[in-house]
Structures are given as C-alpha cells and as structure tokens.
Tab-separated table of C-alpha atoms in Angstrom:
chain	number	residue	atom	x	y	z
A	104	MET	CA	-66.612	-22.234	-32.484
A	105	GLU	CA	-67.578	-24.345	-35.293
A	106	HIS	CA	-67.834	-27.479	-33.197
A	107	ARG	CA	-70.058	-25.694	-30.771
A	108	MET	CA	-72.379	-24.701	-33.643
A	109	ASN	CA	-72.563	-28.415	-34.891
A	110	GLN	CA	-73.566	-29.526	-31.569
A	111	MET	CA	-76.485	-27.039	-31.279
A	112	LEU	CA	-77.673	-28.012	-34.801
A	113	LEU	CA	-77.739	-31.696	-33.686
A	114	LEU	CA	-79.647	-30.755	-30.613
A	115	ILE	CA	-82.251	-28.714	-32.647
A	116	LEU	CA	-82.847	-31.571	-35.198
A	117	SER	CA	-83.119	-34.025	-32.419
A	118	LEU	CA	-85.729	-32.012	-30.606
A	119	SER	CA	-87.622	-31.360	-33.839
A	120	PHE	CA	-87.838	-35.038	-34.572
A	121	VAL	CA	-89.098	-35.866	-31.149
A	122	LEU	CA	-91.704	-33.115	-31.159
A	123	LEU	CA	-93.024	-33.488	-34.749
A	124	ASN	CA	-93.645	-37.274	-34.923
A	125	PRO	CA	-96.250	-37.537	-32.090
A	126	THR	CA	-98.029	-34.475	-33.504
A	127	GLU	CA	-98.652	-36.270	-36.850
A	128	ALA	CA	-100.399	-38.983	-35.133
A	129	VAL	CA	-102.500	-36.794	-32.730
A	130	CYS	CA	-103.616	-34.449	-35.625
A	131	ARG	CA	-104.952	-37.312	-37.806
A	132	PRO	CA	-108.943	-37.405	-37.687
A	133	ARG	CA	-110.340	-40.475	-36.138
A	134	ASN	CA	-113.460	-40.780	-38.484
A	135	SER	CA	-111.647	-40.333	-41.519
A	136	ALA	CA	-112.782	-43.364	-43.811
A	137	GLY	CA	-110.284	-44.650	-46.040
A	138	LYS	CA	-110.551	-47.067	-48.876
A	139	VAL	CA	-110.810	-50.574	-47.703
A	140	ASP	CA	-108.471	-52.887	-49.434
A	141	PRO	CA	-110.504	-56.017	-50.018
A	142	GLY	CA	-107.596	-58.138	-49.823
A	143	LEU	CA	-106.426	-56.764	-46.413
A	144	GLY	CA	-109.896	-56.210	-44.777
A	145	HIS	CA	-108.890	-52.637	-43.655
A	146	THR	CA	-108.640	-49.188	-45.222
A	147	PRO	CA	-105.102	-48.128	-45.798
A	148	GLU	CA	-104.022	-44.975	-44.508
A	149	LYS	CA	-103.895	-42.005	-46.685
A	150	SER	CA	-100.698	-41.056	-47.851
A	151	SER	CA	-101.312	-37.411	-47.127
A	152	LEU	CA	-102.450	-36.109	-43.641
A	153	THR	CA	-105.504	-34.057	-43.479
A	154	PRO	CA	-104.651	-30.756	-42.151
A	155	PRO	CA	-106.274	-30.113	-38.749
A	156	PRO	CA	-109.068	-27.623	-38.505
A	157	THR	CA	-108.034	-24.152	-37.721
A	158	ASN	CA	-110.154	-23.939	-34.644
A	159	GLN	CA	-108.722	-27.263	-33.202
A	160	ALA	CA	-106.845	-26.657	-30.043
A	161	VAL	CA	-103.085	-27.231	-30.322
A	162	THR	CA	-102.107	-30.367	-28.780
A	163	PRO	CA	-99.621	-30.049	-26.301
A	164	SER	CA	-96.095	-31.654	-26.543
A	165	PRO	CA	-95.967	-35.381	-25.804
A	166	SER	CA	-93.998	-34.663	-22.735
A	167	HIS	CA	-97.248	-33.107	-21.193
A	168	VAL	CA	-100.028	-35.246	-23.135
A	169	THR	CA	-101.117	-38.551	-21.803
A	170	PRO	CA	-101.256	-41.113	-24.585
A	171	PRO	CA	-104.734	-42.164	-25.643
A	172	SER	CA	-106.149	-45.442	-24.464
A	173	ALA	CA	-105.848	-48.232	-27.068
A	174	PRO	CA	-108.952	-48.366	-29.201
A	175	LYS	CA	-111.134	-51.422	-29.196
A	176	ALA	CA	-110.391	-53.901	-31.854
A	177	ALA	CA	-112.661	-53.686	-34.766
A	178	THR	CA	-114.469	-56.692	-35.658
A	179	PRO	CA	-114.336	-57.643	-39.242
A	180	SER	CA	-117.552	-57.223	-41.003
A	181	PRO	CA	-118.769	-59.837	-43.365
A	182	SER	CA	-118.388	-59.254	-46.764
A	183	ALA	CA	-121.558	-57.457	-48.173
A	184	PRO	CA	-122.758	-56.582	-51.408
A	185	LYS	CA	-121.439	-53.511	-52.959
A	186	SER	CA	-124.913	-51.988	-52.842
A	187	SER	CA	-125.252	-52.325	-49.083
A	188	PRO	CA	-123.959	-49.435	-47.239
A	189	SER	CA	-120.681	-49.886	-45.645
A	190	PRO	CA	-120.592	-50.284	-41.844
A	191	LYS	CA	-118.738	-47.745	-39.831
A	192	VAL	CA	-115.164	-48.459	-39.770
A	193	THR	CA	-113.264	-47.307	-36.795
A	194	PRO	CA	-110.095	-45.833	-37.535
A	195	PRO	CA	-107.150	-47.660	-36.711
A	196	PRO	CA	-105.551	-46.604	-33.518
A	197	PRO	CA	-102.875	-43.910	-34.001
A	198	PRO	CA	-99.508	-45.351	-34.139
A	199	THR	CA	-97.800	-45.356	-30.895
A	200	PRO	CA	-94.975	-42.889	-30.924
A	201	LYS	CA	-91.741	-44.811	-31.131
A	202	SER	CA	-89.641	-44.676	-28.159
A	203	LEU	CA	-86.864	-42.526	-29.123
A	204	PRO	CA	-83.631	-42.542	-27.312
A	205	PRO	CA	-83.194	-39.791	-24.790
A	206	PRO	CA	-81.487	-36.921	-26.182
A	207	LYS	CA	-77.845	-36.890	-25.511
A	208	ALA	CA	-77.029	-34.527	-22.732
A	209	ALA	CA	-75.437	-31.658	-24.189
A	210	SER	CA	-71.707	-31.822	-23.464
A	211	PRO	CA	-70.759	-28.782	-21.573
A	212	PRO	CA	-68.959	-26.336	-23.687
A	213	PRO	CA	-65.191	-26.316	-23.648
A	214	PRO	CA	-63.843	-23.678	-21.242
A	215	SER	CA	-63.246	-20.688	-23.064
A	216	PRO	CA	-59.621	-19.885	-23.294
A	217	PRO	CA	-58.480	-17.119	-21.213
A	218	PRO	CA	-58.586	-13.827	-22.861
A	219	PRO	CA	-55.332	-13.000	-24.268
A	220	THR	CA	-53.241	-10.577	-22.531
A	221	PRO	CA	-53.268	-7.466	-24.439
A	222	SER	CA	-49.707	-6.768	-25.573
A	223	PRO	CA	-48.607	-3.215	-24.933
A	224	PRO	CA	-48.950	-1.241	-27.941
A	225	PRO	CA	-45.769	-0.570	-29.824
A	226	PRO	CA	-44.339	2.697	-28.893
A	227	THR	CA	-45.338	4.962	-31.419
A	228	TYR	CA	-42.672	7.549	-32.082
A	229	SER	CA	-43.757	10.675	-34.151
A	230	PRO	CA	-40.673	12.738	-34.867
A	231	PRO	CA	-41.158	16.217	-33.816
A	232	PRO	CA	-42.108	18.659	-36.569
A	233	PRO	CA	-39.460	20.217	-38.121
A	234	PRO	CA	-38.933	23.669	-36.748
A	235	LYS	CA	-40.376	26.408	-38.796
A	236	ALA	CA	-37.967	28.222	-40.772
A	237	THR	CA	-37.690	31.696	-39.248
A	238	PRO	CA	-37.006	34.258	-41.712
A	239	PRO	CA	-33.549	35.820	-41.411
A	240	PRO	CA	-33.695	38.993	-39.451
A	241	THR	CA	-33.606	41.941	-41.388
A	242	TYR	CA	-30.570	43.874	-40.191
A	243	SER	CA	-30.747	47.621	-40.552
A	244	PRO	CA	-27.495	49.287	-39.432
A	245	PRO	CA	-28.210	52.029	-36.862
A	246	PRO	CA	-27.064	55.339	-37.829
A	247	PRO	CA	-23.469	55.984	-37.041
A	248	THR	CA	-23.266	57.979	-33.970
A	249	TYR	CA	-19.775	58.743	-32.938
A	250	SER	CA	-19.239	59.679	-29.365
A	251	PRO	CA	-15.538	60.303	-28.361
A	252	PRO	CA	-14.432	57.496	-25.958
A	253	PRO	CA	-13.744	58.626	-22.342
A	254	PRO	CA	-10.433	59.109	-21.229
A	255	PRO	CA	-8.969	55.924	-19.653
A	256	LYS	CA	-9.021	55.929	-15.893
A	257	ALA	CA	-5.681	55.981	-14.160
A	258	THR	CA	-5.281	52.659	-12.524
A	259	PRO	CA	-3.372	52.898	-9.276
A	260	PRO	CA	-0.127	50.987	-9.145
A	261	PRO	CA	-0.378	47.457	-7.653
A	262	PRO	CA	0.554	47.313	-3.940
A	263	ALA	CA	4.110	46.201	-3.312
A	264	PRO	CA	4.075	42.486	-2.348
A	265	VAL	CA	4.593	42.112	1.360
A	266	SER	CA	7.527	39.634	1.948
A	267	THR	CA	6.617	37.200	4.575
A	268	GLN	CA	10.178	36.101	4.924
A	269	PRO	CA	12.376	37.665	7.623
A	270	PRO	CA	14.988	40.084	6.326
A	271	PRO	CA	18.297	38.251	5.773
A	272	THR	CA	20.632	38.565	8.586
A	273	PRO	CA	23.844	40.391	7.601
A	274	ILE	CA	26.633	38.006	7.254
A	275	SER	CA	29.222	39.147	9.694
A	276	THR	CA	32.649	38.578	8.072
A	277	PRO	CA	34.993	37.187	10.645
A	278	PRO	CA	37.882	39.388	11.409
A	279	PRO	CA	41.032	38.331	9.582
A	280	PRO	CA	43.132	35.847	11.524
A	281	LYS	CA	45.905	37.214	13.304
A	282	ALA	CA	49.190	36.231	11.972
A	283	THR	CA	50.669	33.750	14.314
A	284	PRO	CA	54.316	34.233	14.963
A	285	PRO	CA	56.617	31.559	13.605
A	286	PRO	CA	57.421	29.126	16.311
A	287	VAL	CA	60.562	29.665	18.187
A	288	ALA	CA	63.218	27.068	16.850
A	289	ILE	CA	64.841	25.395	19.927
A	290	THR	CA	67.737	23.162	19.314
A	291	ALA	CA	68.904	20.643	21.695
A	292	PRO	CA	71.897	22.001	23.663
A	293	PRO	CA	75.185	20.487	23.140
A	294	PRO	CA	76.271	17.858	25.686
A	295	ARG	CA	78.427	18.881	28.417
A	296	SER	CA	81.846	17.302	28.904
A	297	ASN	CA	82.150	14.295	31.234
A	298	ASN	CA	85.340	13.356	32.976
A	299	GLY	CA	87.403	15.850	30.992
A	300	LEU	CA	86.586	14.251	27.673
A	301	GLY	CA	86.034	16.638	24.696
A	302	VAL	CA	82.676	16.965	23.183
A	303	GLY	CA	82.124	14.645	20.290
A	304	MET	CA	85.082	12.489	20.962
A	305	MET	CA	85.056	9.223	19.174
A	306	LEU	CA	85.312	6.001	21.093
A	307	PRO	CA	87.944	3.385	19.809
A	308	GLY	CA	86.723	0.590	17.948
A	309	ALA	CA	86.331	-1.940	20.756
A	310	ALA	CA	84.373	0.365	23.037
A	311	ALA	CA	82.158	1.537	20.184
A	312	LEU	CA	81.282	-2.071	19.302
A	313	LYS	CA	80.477	-2.824	22.901
A	314	LEU	CA	78.254	0.167	23.382
A	315	LYS	CA	76.298	-0.466	20.119
A	316	MET	CA	75.954	-4.100	21.228
A	317	LEU	CA	74.402	-3.218	24.487
A	318	CYS	CA	72.042	-0.536	23.148
A	319	THR	CA	70.804	-2.826	20.405
A	320	GLN	CA	70.190	-5.842	22.739
A	321	LEU	CA	68.738	-4.022	25.822
A	322	THR	CA	67.083	-0.764	24.647
A	323	SER	CA	64.083	0.059	22.485
A	324	TYR	CA	65.864	3.115	20.922
A	325	PRO	CA	69.357	1.950	20.062
A	326	ASP	CA	70.410	4.587	17.699
A	327	LEU	CA	69.559	7.375	20.147
A	328	CYS	CA	71.191	5.347	22.909
A	329	VAL	CA	74.589	5.237	20.878
A	330	SER	CA	74.587	8.859	19.794
A	331	ALA	CA	73.632	10.315	23.096
A	332	MET	CA	76.014	8.229	25.233
A	333	THR	CA	79.208	8.256	23.054
A	334	PRO	CA	80.207	11.926	24.056
A	335	PHE	CA	80.196	10.772	27.819
A	336	LEU	CA	82.514	7.748	27.366
A	337	ASP	CA	86.149	7.167	26.619
A	338	GLY	CA	88.199	4.183	25.517
A	339	ASN	CA	88.781	2.986	29.126
A	340	ALA	CA	85.012	2.970	30.067
A	341	ALA	CA	84.032	-0.191	31.952
A	342	LEU	CA	81.063	-1.070	29.675
A	343	ASP	CA	81.011	-4.566	31.347
A	344	ASP	CA	79.667	-2.967	34.392
A	345	MET	CA	75.791	-2.389	34.001
A	346	LYS	CA	75.658	-0.146	37.065
A	347	PHE	CA	78.096	2.204	35.416
A	348	VAL	CA	76.245	2.099	32.003
A	349	PHE	CA	73.029	2.872	33.892
A	350	GLU	CA	74.468	5.872	35.699
A	351	THR	CA	75.911	7.292	32.514
A	352	ALA	CA	72.496	7.054	30.806
A	353	VAL	CA	70.899	9.010	33.644
A	354	LYS	CA	73.603	11.614	33.379
A	355	VAL	CA	72.803	12.103	29.762
A	356	VAL	CA	69.048	12.986	30.530
A	357	VAL	CA	69.922	15.406	33.316
A	358	ASN	CA	72.553	17.163	31.093
A	359	GLU	CA	70.017	17.594	28.264
A	360	THR	CA	67.254	18.707	30.531
A	361	ASN	CA	69.445	21.487	32.245
A	362	GLY	CA	70.583	22.677	28.802
A	363	LEU	CA	66.941	22.933	27.413
A	364	LYS	CA	66.075	25.077	30.508
A	365	ASP	CA	68.714	27.508	29.772
A	366	LEU	CA	67.662	27.676	26.274
A	367	ILE	CA	64.098	28.473	27.111
A	368	THR	CA	65.130	31.269	29.366
A	369	SER	CA	66.911	32.966	26.603
A	370	TYR	CA	63.940	32.563	24.292
A	371	GLU	CA	61.307	33.953	26.779
A	372	GLY	CA	62.120	37.416	25.780
A	373	LYS	CA	61.762	36.764	22.118
A	374	ALA	CA	58.111	35.408	22.470
A	375	THR	CA	55.581	37.252	20.485
A	376	SER	CA	52.475	36.584	22.659
A	377	PRO	CA	51.929	36.417	26.466
A	378	MET	CA	50.460	32.884	25.923
A	379	MET	CA	53.717	31.657	24.460
A	380	VAL	CA	55.546	33.180	27.405
A	381	ASP	CA	53.224	31.496	29.903
A	382	SER	CA	53.719	28.166	28.012
A	383	PHE	CA	57.583	28.434	28.411
A	384	LYS	CA	57.332	29.177	32.136
A	385	ALA	CA	55.057	26.150	32.531
A	386	CYS	CA	57.442	23.817	30.817
A	387	LYS	CA	60.320	25.115	32.902
A	388	ASN	CA	58.406	24.095	35.983
A	389	ASP	CA	57.758	20.664	34.490
A	390	TYR	CA	61.398	20.213	33.832
A	391	ASP	CA	62.253	21.106	37.399
A	392	ASP	CA	59.801	18.371	38.526
A	393	ALA	CA	61.413	15.697	36.340
A	394	LEU	CA	64.942	16.631	37.562
A	395	GLU	CA	63.626	16.208	41.188
A	396	ASP	CA	62.167	12.761	40.443
A	397	ILE	CA	65.521	11.677	38.766
A	398	GLN	CA	67.529	12.822	41.745
A	399	THR	CA	65.266	10.778	44.001
A	400	ALA	CA	65.641	7.798	41.860
A	401	MET	CA	69.396	8.046	41.898
A	402	ASP	CA	69.471	8.411	45.630
A	403	ALA	CA	67.650	5.103	46.068
A	404	ALA	CA	70.290	3.331	43.852
A	405	PRO	CA	73.134	2.765	46.382
A	406	SER	CA	70.816	1.194	48.916
A	407	GLY	CA	69.492	-1.177	46.083
A	408	ASP	CA	65.779	0.140	46.334
A	409	TYR	CA	64.931	-0.834	42.827
A	410	GLY	CA	61.264	-0.223	43.345
A	411	THR	CA	61.699	3.496	44.298
A	412	LEU	CA	64.268	3.937	41.399
A	413	THR	CA	61.657	2.752	38.653
A	414	THR	CA	58.813	4.652	40.224
A	415	PHE	CA	60.461	8.026	40.124
A	416	LEU	CA	62.016	7.426	36.754
A	417	SER	CA	58.574	6.721	35.243
A	418	SER	CA	57.280	9.943	37.055
A	419	ALA	CA	59.855	12.004	35.301
A	420	ILE	CA	58.737	10.622	31.924
A	421	ASP	CA	55.262	11.995	32.727
A	422	SER	CA	56.639	15.448	33.574
A	423	TYR	CA	58.047	15.705	30.154
A	424	GLY	CA	54.653	14.913	28.757
A	425	ASP	CA	53.022	17.642	30.879
A	426	CYS	CA	55.183	20.207	28.971
A	427	ASP	CA	53.532	19.167	25.691
A	428	ASP	CA	50.037	19.869	27.185
A	429	GLU	CA	51.031	23.486	28.027
A	430	PHE	CA	50.944	24.619	24.460
A	431	ARG	CA	47.839	25.110	22.386
A	432	GLY	CA	48.433	24.281	18.786
A	433	LEU	CA	51.917	24.061	17.567
A	434	ASN	CA	54.291	22.990	20.464
A	435	PRO	CA	57.902	24.267	19.653
A	436	LEU	CA	59.364	21.754	22.295
A	437	ALA	CA	57.621	18.597	21.092
A	438	ILE	CA	60.712	17.069	19.557
A	439	GLN	CA	62.879	17.823	22.666
A	440	ASN	CA	60.380	16.306	25.102
A	441	ALA	CA	60.004	13.308	23.029
A	442	ARG	CA	63.814	12.806	23.055
A	443	LEU	CA	64.057	12.976	26.716
A	444	ARG	CA	61.208	10.437	27.246
A	445	HIS	CA	62.889	8.005	25.095
A	446	LEU	CA	66.261	8.482	26.900
A	447	LEU	CA	64.585	7.785	30.168
A	448	ASP	CA	62.957	4.795	28.790
A	449	ASN	CA	66.604	3.421	27.960
A	450	CYS	CA	67.598	4.074	31.536
A	451	LEU	CA	64.730	1.890	32.755
A	452	ALA	CA	66.001	-0.934	30.359
A	453	PHE	CA	69.541	-0.548	31.792
A	454	ALA	CA	68.266	-0.590	35.409
A	455	GLU	CA	66.688	-4.020	34.892
A	456	ARG	CA	70.174	-5.618	34.252
A	457	VAL	CA	71.830	-4.049	37.301
A	458	HIS	CA	72.272	-6.550	40.173
A	459	TRP	CA	71.125	-4.246	42.990
A	460	ALA	CA	72.650	-5.359	46.475
C-alpha cells in the first residue's frame, strides 16, 4: 500500500512540473520593459513575475495551446544619450518550454491479494447457567387418618402341575423260578461177563502189557481203551490177531449201550417233569439207531467190506450225539454219551489195522 502511494505522489509531482512551467512563460506580459544592461544590450528579466490580470483568460494547458510563433529579432539600437527617450524594446521571446521527458507510464498496480478466507469463528461455549436453586419443599404432614386395612383376599391354591410324562408302567415282578429237580444221576452199567470170565478179572502181566501197547500206539483214548477192554479178555486172548481185538472193542460198545438203555427205563418213572420223560424216551430211540448201525457194520466185516463197516460205525457215533440234543439245559446223559463216542472211535482205529480179505 505504501509503495502505491509513493507512485501516486511521483505522478502528481511530474504532472505539476509539466503544467506549471509553460504557464509561467505564457503569463509574462510582452510589453514589460526591463532595465537594459548597458553591457549586455538587453534588459534582464525581472526576478519576479508580474501576476496576470484578473480578467485575463486562463491559458489552456500546453497540451491544447499552440506555441506562439518566434518573435522577430530586435535590432540593436545605437547608443543614445540618456536624455533621449528610449526606443521601444520588444520583449524577448518567451522561453520555449523545455522538452520534458514523457511521463512514465504508471505501472499497473500489483494484483491485489485474494481476500483471506475467513476462518470459522472459534466455537464459543457458554456454560449453561447454573440451575436456580429451588427452595426445599415445605413438608407438612397430612393429618393422620387411620383406616383399618381391608382383610386379605383369600388367594386360591395354585393349580396342580399337570405332568406331561406318561404314568410309570408298573414293573411286573417275574414269577419265582420253578425249582428244577436235581438231575438224575445215571451211572454206567457194569460190563457183562464175556466168555465166562468174571467181572473185573485182571489180566496176567504179559496180556496186560500187550493190550496197553496196542491201545497206546493205535487209539486216541488209550486209558479208556485199556479199562473198557480188560474185563472182556483172559490170559489166553489172542491179542496178536487184530481182527479179534477189533471185534472185542465193538462188543464193549454194544454191551454198555444196552446196559444204559435198561438204566434209563428204570429212571423214567422217577422223572419230575414231562419234558425230562420225553428226553429219556428220545435218547432210547437214538441208542436203538446206534445199535442197528453197529450190527450192520459187523455184518459187513466177514465179507471184507471195509467201506460199509466204517460208514455205519461213524453213523452210530452221530446217534449218540443226537441224544445230547434231546435235552434242554443240563443233560444227565452227557458223560455216558461222550464215553460211547470215544469207544467207537477206538473201534475205527483198530479196523484200519485189520487185513480184510
């Protein structure tokens, strides 16, 4: 801003100098006589300018006034005596205005800076005025009025909860198990005498050793073989003949099967349940089937039909197993049936050593 003011002042000064200097020359009177300097031959200019008359028209500015034509040169007059009147002296031509340099073009004012963006006024926070203190309420107790409380209403009892679960099913206690009768103890029948030999007769030392050697080397149940065959042999038994040994072993099985049938018949009247009676009867039929198969096998022996012999002996073993299936639960004949199956297995072992012709 200060720089701009300085430029304006310089412009005003330069314009005033240009305008005021030609005004001085124009306003000077042309017929004003000055004192002539005898040495110079012309009158010097007065040091002070005569002010123009008040009714004189104002000279326009030199930019619109045509400069006056140059005055004619004044001829110097001869020096005359002081008493002679001084000739008219033409005033010197007004000094031509000095050519002033053209005023400098005023430089355009600098662009004004953009107006500053007004910053948002800071938020003025005026705290809320403190609440007016309300005077404490004056409490005036109401006059005590006593009214007896109403009698309490009888609340109905809560409804009984409805159980969504089904009623428990009554546990039926099973009837006490019936006392099962003790199984009928059936003992193996004593072996029958063979060839007039007494029961339980002991073999002489040589025959006993021979029988034990055969039972041990050929059969799967050697102890049963010795104990079952000893009552049916004597000291003169031909134990070197394998056909005789085979036939003796088969006689032991038939003898014990018939004795077991007789024992079951005596125990049928002592059975405590009809089921037991039926099981005994079924076993007697199985024993009859086994005896028939053994007889068929022995009939095929003289002709040397070894295939028929072994087939029916194996069928007799199955019949003893069928008797075990007749009982439900405890089988009182299980031990006797196992003994008979093992004896028949020894018979098959001896039959393999016989040379059938």
